[in-house]
mmCIF file of C-alpha atoms in Angstrom:
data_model
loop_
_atom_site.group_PDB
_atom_site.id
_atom_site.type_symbol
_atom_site.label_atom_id
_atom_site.label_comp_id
_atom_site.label_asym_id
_atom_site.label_seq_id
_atom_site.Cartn_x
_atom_site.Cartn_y
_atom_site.Cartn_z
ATOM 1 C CA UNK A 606 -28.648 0.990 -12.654
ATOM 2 C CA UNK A 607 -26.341 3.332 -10.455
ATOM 3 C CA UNK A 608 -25.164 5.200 -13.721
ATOM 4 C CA UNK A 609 -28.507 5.268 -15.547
ATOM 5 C CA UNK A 610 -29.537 7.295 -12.572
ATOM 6 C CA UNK A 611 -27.000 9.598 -12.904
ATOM 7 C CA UNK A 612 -27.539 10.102 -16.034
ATOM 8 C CA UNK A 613 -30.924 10.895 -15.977
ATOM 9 C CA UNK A 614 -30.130 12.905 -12.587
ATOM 10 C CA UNK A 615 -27.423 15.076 -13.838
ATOM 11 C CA UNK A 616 -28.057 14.788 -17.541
ATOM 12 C CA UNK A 617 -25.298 16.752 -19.685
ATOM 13 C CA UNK A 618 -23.533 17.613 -16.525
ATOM 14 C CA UNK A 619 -22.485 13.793 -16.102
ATOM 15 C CA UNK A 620 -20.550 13.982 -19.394
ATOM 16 C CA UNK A 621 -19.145 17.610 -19.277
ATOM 17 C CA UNK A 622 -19.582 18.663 -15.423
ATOM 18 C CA UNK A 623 -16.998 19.000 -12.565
ATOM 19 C CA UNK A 624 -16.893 15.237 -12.011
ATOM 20 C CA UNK A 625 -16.495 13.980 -15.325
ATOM 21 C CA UNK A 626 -13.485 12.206 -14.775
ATOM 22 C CA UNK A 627 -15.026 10.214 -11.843
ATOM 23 C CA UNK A 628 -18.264 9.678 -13.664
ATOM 24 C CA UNK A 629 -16.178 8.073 -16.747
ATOM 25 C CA UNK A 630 -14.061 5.625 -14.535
ATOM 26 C CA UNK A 631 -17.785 4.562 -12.494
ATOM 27 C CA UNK A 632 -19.019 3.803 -16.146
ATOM 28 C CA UNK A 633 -16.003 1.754 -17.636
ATOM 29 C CA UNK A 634 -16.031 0.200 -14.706
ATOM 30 C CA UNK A 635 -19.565 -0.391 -14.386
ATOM 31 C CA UNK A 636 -19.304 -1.688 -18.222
ATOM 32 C CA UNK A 637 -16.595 -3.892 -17.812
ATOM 33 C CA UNK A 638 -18.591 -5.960 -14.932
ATOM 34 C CA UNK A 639 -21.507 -6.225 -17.124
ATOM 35 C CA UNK A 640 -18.902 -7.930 -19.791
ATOM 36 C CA UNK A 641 -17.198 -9.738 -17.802
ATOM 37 C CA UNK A 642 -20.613 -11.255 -16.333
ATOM 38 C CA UNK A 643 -22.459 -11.817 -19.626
ATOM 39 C CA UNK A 644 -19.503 -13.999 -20.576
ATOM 40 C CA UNK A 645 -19.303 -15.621 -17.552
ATOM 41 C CA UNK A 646 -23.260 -16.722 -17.827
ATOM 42 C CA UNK A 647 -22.496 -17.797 -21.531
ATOM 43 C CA UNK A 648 -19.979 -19.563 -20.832
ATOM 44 C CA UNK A 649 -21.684 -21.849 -18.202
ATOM 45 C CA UNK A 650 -18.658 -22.461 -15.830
ATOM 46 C CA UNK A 651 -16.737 -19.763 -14.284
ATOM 47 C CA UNK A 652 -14.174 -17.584 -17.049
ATOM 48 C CA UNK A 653 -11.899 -15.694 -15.077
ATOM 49 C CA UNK A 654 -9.018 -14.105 -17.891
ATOM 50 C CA UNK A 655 -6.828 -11.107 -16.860
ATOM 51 C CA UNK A 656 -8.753 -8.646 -17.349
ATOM 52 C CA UNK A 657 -11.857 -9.955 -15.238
ATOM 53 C CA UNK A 658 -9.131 -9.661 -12.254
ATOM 54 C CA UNK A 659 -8.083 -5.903 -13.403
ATOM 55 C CA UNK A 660 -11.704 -4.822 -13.327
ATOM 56 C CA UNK A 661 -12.301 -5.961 -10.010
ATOM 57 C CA UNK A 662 -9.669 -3.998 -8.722
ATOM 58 C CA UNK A 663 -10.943 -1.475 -10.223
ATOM 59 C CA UNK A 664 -14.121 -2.238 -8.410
ATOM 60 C CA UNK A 665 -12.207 -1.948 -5.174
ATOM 61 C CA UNK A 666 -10.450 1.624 -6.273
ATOM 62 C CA UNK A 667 -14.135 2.438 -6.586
ATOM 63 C CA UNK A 668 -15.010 1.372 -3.471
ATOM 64 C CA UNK A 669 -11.605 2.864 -1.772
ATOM 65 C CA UNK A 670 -12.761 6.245 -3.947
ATOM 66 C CA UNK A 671 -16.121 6.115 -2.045
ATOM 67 C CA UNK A 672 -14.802 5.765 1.523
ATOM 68 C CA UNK A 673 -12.042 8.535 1.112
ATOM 69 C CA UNK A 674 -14.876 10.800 0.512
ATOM 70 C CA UNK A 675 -17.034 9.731 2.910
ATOM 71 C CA UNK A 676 -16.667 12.104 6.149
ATOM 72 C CA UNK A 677 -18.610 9.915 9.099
ATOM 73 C CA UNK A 678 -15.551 7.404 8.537
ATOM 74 C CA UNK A 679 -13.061 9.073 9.474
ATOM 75 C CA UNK A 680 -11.035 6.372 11.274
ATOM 76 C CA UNK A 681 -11.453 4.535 8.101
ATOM 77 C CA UNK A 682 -10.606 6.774 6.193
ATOM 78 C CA UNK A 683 -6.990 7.514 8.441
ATOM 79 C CA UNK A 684 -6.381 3.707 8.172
ATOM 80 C CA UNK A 685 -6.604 3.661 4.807
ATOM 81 C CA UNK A 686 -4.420 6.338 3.755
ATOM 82 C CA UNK A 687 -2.108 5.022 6.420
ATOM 83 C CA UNK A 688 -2.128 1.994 4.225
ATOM 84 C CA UNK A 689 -1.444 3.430 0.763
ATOM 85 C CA UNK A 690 1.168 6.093 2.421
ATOM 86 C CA UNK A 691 3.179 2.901 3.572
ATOM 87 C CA UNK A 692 3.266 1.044 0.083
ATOM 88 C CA UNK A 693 6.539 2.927 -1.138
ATOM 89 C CA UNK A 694 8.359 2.690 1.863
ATOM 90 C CA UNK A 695 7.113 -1.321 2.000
ATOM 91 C CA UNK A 696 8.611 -1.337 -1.922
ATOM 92 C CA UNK A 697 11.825 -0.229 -0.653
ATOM 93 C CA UNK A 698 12.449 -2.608 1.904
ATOM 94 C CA UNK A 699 11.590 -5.219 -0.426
ATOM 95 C CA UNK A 700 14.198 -3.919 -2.609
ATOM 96 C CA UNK A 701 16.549 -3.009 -0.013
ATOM 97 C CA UNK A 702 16.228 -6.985 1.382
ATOM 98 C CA UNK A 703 16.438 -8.688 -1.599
ATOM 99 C CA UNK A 704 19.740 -7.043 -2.147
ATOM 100 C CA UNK A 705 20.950 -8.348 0.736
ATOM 101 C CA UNK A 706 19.754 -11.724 0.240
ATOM 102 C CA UNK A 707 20.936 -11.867 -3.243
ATOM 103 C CA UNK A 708 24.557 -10.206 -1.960
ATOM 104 C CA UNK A 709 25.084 -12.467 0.733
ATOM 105 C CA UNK A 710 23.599 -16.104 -1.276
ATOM 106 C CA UNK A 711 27.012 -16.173 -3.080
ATOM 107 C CA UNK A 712 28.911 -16.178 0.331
#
């Protein structure tokens, strides 16, 4: 419903406007749900493959998207990219210990 409004809001600017890019992740994303829960229904019992699990992160890079944006949250918004600014460093030490554990397991 979201991006039927749009649509109909912004009209040709929704395909070919500043946020086009945005507006074409919200509708693969928005089209992959609708997939993934017409073939959950069919199937009676709950179908979860691979790509059920990538579109709901996808659904949650949505949401993330939305909160960035959103000025009234700014504490939110600070934790946040706190959060994704610590994910390489984080990486690293992963590396960095599992070196060491695999260096000193022969000892």
């Amino acid at each position: 419903l979201d991006i039927v409004l749009r649509v109909y809001a912004w009209r040709l600017a929704f395909f070919f406007g500043k946020h086009w890019k945005t507006n074409a992740f919200d509708s693969v994303v928005v089209v992959a749900i609708f997939i993934a829960e017409i073939v959950r229904l069919t199937r009676g019992r709950v179908f979860f493959p691979e790509w059920v699990a990538f579109v709901r992160t996808l659904r949650i890079l949505r949401v993330v998207r939305v909160i960035m944006k959103w000025h009234r949250l700014l504490s939110l918004r600070t934790m946040f990219s706190s959060m994704l600014n610590c994910v390489e460093p984080m990486l690293w030490a992963f590396v960095f210990i599992s070196l060491l554990l695999s260096l000193f397991s022969h000892l």
